[in-house]
Short mmCIF file of C-alpha atoms in Angstrom, two decimals:
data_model
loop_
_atom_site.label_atom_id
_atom_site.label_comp_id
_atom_site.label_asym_id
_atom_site.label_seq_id
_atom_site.Cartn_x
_atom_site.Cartn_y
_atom_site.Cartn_z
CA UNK A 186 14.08 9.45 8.59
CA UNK A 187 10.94 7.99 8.44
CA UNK A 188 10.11 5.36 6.41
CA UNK A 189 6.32 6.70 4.99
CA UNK A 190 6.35 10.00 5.01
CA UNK A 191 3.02 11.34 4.92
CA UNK A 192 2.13 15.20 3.94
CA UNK A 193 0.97 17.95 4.90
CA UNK A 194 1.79 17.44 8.70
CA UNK A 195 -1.63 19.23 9.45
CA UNK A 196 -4.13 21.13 6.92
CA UNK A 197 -6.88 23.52 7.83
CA UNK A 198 -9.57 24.37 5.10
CA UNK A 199 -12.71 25.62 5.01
CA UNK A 200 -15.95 23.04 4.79
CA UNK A 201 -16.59 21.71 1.78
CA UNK A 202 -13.20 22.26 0.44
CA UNK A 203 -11.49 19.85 -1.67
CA UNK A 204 -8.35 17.97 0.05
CA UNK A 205 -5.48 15.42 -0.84
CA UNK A 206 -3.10 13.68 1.96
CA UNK A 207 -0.02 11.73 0.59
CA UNK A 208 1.98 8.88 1.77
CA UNK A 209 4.96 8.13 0.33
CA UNK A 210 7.71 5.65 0.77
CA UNK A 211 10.86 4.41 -0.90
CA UNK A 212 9.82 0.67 -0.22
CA UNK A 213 7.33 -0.85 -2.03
CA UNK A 214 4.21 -1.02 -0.03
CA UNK A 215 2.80 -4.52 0.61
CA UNK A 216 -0.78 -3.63 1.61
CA UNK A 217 -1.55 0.17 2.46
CA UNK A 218 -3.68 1.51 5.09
CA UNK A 219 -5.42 4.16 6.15
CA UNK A 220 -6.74 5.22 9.23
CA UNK A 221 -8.65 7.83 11.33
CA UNK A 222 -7.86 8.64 14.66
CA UNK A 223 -9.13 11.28 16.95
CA UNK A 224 -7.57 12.75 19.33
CA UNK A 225 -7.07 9.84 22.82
CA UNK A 226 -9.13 7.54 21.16
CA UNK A 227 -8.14 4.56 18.46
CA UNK A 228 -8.06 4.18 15.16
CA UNK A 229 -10.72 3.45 12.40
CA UNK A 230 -9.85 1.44 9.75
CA UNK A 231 -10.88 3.46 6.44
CA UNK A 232 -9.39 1.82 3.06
CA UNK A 233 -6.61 -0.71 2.38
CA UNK A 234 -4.88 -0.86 -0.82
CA UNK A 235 -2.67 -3.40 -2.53
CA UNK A 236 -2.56 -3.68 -5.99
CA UNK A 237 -0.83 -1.23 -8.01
CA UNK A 238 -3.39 1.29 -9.53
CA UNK A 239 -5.59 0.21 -7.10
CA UNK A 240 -8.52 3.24 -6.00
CA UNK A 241 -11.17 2.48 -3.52
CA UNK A 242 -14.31 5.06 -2.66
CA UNK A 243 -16.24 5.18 0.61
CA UNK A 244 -18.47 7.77 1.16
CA UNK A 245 -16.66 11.17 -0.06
CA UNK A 246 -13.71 9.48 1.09
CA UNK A 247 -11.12 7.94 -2.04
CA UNK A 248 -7.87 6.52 -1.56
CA UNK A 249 -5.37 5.52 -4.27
CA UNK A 250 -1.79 3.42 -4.80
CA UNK A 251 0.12 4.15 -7.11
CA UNK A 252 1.60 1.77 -10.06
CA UNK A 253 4.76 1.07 -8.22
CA UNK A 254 3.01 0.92 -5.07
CA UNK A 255 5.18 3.62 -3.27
CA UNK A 256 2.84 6.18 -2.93
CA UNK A 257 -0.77 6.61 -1.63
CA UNK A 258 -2.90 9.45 -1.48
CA UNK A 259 -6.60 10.05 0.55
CA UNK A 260 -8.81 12.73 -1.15
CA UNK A 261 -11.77 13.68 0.35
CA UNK A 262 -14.51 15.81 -1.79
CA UNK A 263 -16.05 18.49 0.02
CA UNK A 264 -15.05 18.48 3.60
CA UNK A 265 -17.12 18.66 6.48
CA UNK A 266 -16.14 19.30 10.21
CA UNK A 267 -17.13 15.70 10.65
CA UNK A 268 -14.19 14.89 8.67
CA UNK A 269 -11.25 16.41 11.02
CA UNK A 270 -9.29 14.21 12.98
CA UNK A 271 -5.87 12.64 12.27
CA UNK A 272 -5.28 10.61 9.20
CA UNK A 273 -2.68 7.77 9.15
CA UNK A 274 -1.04 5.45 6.54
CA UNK A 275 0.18 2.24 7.96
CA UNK A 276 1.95 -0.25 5.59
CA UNK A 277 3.67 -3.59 5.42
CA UNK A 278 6.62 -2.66 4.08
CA UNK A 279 9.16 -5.96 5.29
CA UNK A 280 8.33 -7.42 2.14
CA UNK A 281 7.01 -10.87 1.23
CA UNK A 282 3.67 -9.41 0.53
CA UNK A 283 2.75 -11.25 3.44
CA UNK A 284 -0.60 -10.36 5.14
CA UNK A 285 -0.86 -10.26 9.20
CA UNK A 286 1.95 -8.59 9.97
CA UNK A 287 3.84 -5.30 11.27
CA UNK A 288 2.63 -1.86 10.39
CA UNK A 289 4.47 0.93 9.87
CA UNK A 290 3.34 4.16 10.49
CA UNK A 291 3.33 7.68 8.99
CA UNK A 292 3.49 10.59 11.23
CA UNK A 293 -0.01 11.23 10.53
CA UNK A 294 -1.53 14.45 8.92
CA UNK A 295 -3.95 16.75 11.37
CA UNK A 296 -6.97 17.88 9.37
CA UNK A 297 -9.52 20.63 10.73
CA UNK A 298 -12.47 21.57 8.87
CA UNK A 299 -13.98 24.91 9.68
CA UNK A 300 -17.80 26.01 9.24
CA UNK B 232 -15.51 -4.19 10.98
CA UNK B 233 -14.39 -6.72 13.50
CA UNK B 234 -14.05 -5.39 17.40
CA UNK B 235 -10.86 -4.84 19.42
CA UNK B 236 -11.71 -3.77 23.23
CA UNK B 237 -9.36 -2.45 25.71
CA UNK B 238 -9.22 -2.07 29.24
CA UNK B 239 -8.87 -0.20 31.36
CA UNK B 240 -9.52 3.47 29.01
CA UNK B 241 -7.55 5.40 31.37
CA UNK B 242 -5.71 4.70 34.43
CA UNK B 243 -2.99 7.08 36.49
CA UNK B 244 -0.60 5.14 38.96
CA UNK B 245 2.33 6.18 41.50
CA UNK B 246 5.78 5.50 40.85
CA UNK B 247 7.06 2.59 40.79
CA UNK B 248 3.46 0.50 40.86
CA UNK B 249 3.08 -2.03 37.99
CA UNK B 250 -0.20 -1.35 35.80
CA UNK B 251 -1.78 -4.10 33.19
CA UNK B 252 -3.71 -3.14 30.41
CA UNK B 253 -6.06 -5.73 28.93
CA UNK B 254 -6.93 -6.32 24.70
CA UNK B 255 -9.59 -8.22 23.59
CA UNK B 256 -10.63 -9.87 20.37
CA UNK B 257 -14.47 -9.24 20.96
CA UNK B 258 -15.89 -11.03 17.70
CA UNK B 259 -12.89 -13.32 16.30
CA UNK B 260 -9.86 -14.92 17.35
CA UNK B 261 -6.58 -13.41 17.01
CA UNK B 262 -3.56 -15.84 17.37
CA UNK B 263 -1.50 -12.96 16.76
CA UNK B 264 -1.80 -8.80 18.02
CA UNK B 265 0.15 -6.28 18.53
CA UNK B 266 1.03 -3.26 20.98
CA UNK B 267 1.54 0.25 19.91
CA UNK B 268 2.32 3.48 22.01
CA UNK B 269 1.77 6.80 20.88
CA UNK B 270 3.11 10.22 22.02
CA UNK B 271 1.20 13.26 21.78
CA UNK B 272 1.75 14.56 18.37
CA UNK B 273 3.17 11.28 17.10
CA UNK B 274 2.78 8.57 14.88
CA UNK B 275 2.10 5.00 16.19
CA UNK B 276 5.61 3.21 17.20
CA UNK B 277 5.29 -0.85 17.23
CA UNK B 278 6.50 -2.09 20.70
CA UNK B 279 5.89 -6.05 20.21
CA UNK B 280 4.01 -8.52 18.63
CA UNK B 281 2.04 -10.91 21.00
CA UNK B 282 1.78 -14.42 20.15
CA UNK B 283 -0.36 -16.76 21.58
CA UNK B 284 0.93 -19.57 23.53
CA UNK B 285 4.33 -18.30 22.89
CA UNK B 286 6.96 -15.75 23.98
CA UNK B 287 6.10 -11.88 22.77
CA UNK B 288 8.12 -10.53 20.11
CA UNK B 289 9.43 -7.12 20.86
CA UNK B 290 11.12 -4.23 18.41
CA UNK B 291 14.20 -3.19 18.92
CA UNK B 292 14.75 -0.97 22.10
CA UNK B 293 11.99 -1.97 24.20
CA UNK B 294 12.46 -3.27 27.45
CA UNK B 295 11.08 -6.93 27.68
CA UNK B 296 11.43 -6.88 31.55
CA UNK B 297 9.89 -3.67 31.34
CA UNK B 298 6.63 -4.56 29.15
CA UNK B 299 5.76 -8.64 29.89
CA UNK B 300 3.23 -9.34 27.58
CA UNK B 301 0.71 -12.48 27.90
CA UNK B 302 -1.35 -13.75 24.97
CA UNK B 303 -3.15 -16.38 27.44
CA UNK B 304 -5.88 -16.91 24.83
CA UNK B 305 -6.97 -16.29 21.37
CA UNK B 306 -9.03 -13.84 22.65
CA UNK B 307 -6.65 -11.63 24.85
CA UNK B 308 -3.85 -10.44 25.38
CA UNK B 309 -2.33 -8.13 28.51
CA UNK B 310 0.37 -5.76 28.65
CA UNK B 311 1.73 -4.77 31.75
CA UNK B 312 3.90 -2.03 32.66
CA UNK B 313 6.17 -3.32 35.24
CA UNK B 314 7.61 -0.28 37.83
CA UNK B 315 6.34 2.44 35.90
CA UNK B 316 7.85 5.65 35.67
CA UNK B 317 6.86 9.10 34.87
CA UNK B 318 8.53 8.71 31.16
CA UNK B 319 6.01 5.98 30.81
CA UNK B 320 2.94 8.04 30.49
CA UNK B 321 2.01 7.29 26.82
CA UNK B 322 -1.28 6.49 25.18
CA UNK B 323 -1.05 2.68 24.21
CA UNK B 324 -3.16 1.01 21.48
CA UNK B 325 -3.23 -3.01 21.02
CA UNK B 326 -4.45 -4.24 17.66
CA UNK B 327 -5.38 -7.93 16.07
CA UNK B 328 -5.70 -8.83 12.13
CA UNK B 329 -8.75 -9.74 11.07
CA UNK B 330 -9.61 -10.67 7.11
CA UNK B 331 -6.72 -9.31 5.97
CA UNK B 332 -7.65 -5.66 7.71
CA UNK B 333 -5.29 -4.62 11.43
CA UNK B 334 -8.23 -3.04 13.91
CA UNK B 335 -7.20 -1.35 16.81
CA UNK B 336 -8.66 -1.04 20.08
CA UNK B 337 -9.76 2.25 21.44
CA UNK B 338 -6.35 2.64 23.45
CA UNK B 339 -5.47 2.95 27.24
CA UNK B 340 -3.99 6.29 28.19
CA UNK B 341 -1.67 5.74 31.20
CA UNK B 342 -0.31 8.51 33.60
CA UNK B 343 2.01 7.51 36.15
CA UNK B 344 2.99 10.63 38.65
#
């Protein structure tokens, strides 16, 4: 099983439609991340979270860890085509609370927006 | 955000030819990155961390002879994919820590026939 387990696996919705994306894990997170990737190209860094209770804002973009830092979740506020791509949580999850190391992965949710 | 480069963006070899894919720090130093591959569909699996001035660091199940990593600077690393095979055909992504934030290069998308 994996050890984040992000969901949905892929959401469609219509633009500017309201959206959540969870990550969840039975380890505490040490440092949460989330990415944007689209498809054959790399990944943009969007948030990172560490603090339980912790809720950052970019744009229409807001990301939040919860108070026993298992679980994430990435809402964006009325969704526009520019937002599809694939969304990822990574997290250090080998404890420590160490900064600069692994990443583990979700499977990574597939979001289209249509018109 | 700090810069990762990679090169080459795309490359398709024969059988059994040995292809090296390049990862660059463009605006800090990285003593430290790290090599992902990625299947269509899939998540990001670590393969190894790269160390520099020292031996790679690889996750269990990947082939060290297979993938030699070199971290000759602070400033890049190389992968290399020694006798590639068809099963190698993957899309892999390097990344470095910078300020407490992992960026990732724009990722090299190998096809070996």
């Amino acid at each position: 099983s994996q050890e984040l387990e992000q969901s949905p696996q892929s959401l469609i919705v219509q633009e500017g439609k309201n959206l959540t994306i969870n990550c969840t894990s039975s380890k505490t997170l040490y440092g949460l991340y989330w990415y944007k990737q689209k498809y054959g190209e790399g990944l943009i860094f969007l948030m990172m979270l560490q603090k339980g209770g912790e809720e950052k804002s970019h744009e229409k973009i807001t990301a939040k860890l919860d108070e026993k830092k298992q679980q994430s979740s990435l809402h964006i506020t009325a969704s526009q085509p520019s937002h599809a791509g694939i969304y990822l949580c990574g997290a250090d999850i080998f404890a420590g609370g160490t900064s600069y190391g692994k990443l583990t992965f979700g499977q990574g949710t597939i979001l289209t927006v249509h018109p | 955000g700090a810069v990762v480069s990679q090169h080459p963006s795309r490359v398709i070899c024969k059988s059994g030819t040995s292809v090296k894919i390049e990862c660059r720090s463009l605006d800090f130093q990285a003593t430290t990155m790290f090599w992902y591959r990625q299947f269509p569909k899939q998540s990001l699996m670590l393969m190894a961390t790269s160390n520099e001035g020292s031996k790679a660091t690889y996750e269990q199940g990947v082939e060290k002879d297979k993938f030699l990593i070199n971290h000759a600077s602070l400033t890049l690393s190389t992968l290399t994919v020694t006798s590639a095979h068809p099963e190698d055909s993957s899309f892999y992504i390097c990344s470095a820590w910078n300020q407490e934030t992992q960026y990732f290069g724009p990722g090299t998308r190998l096809l070996v026939l």
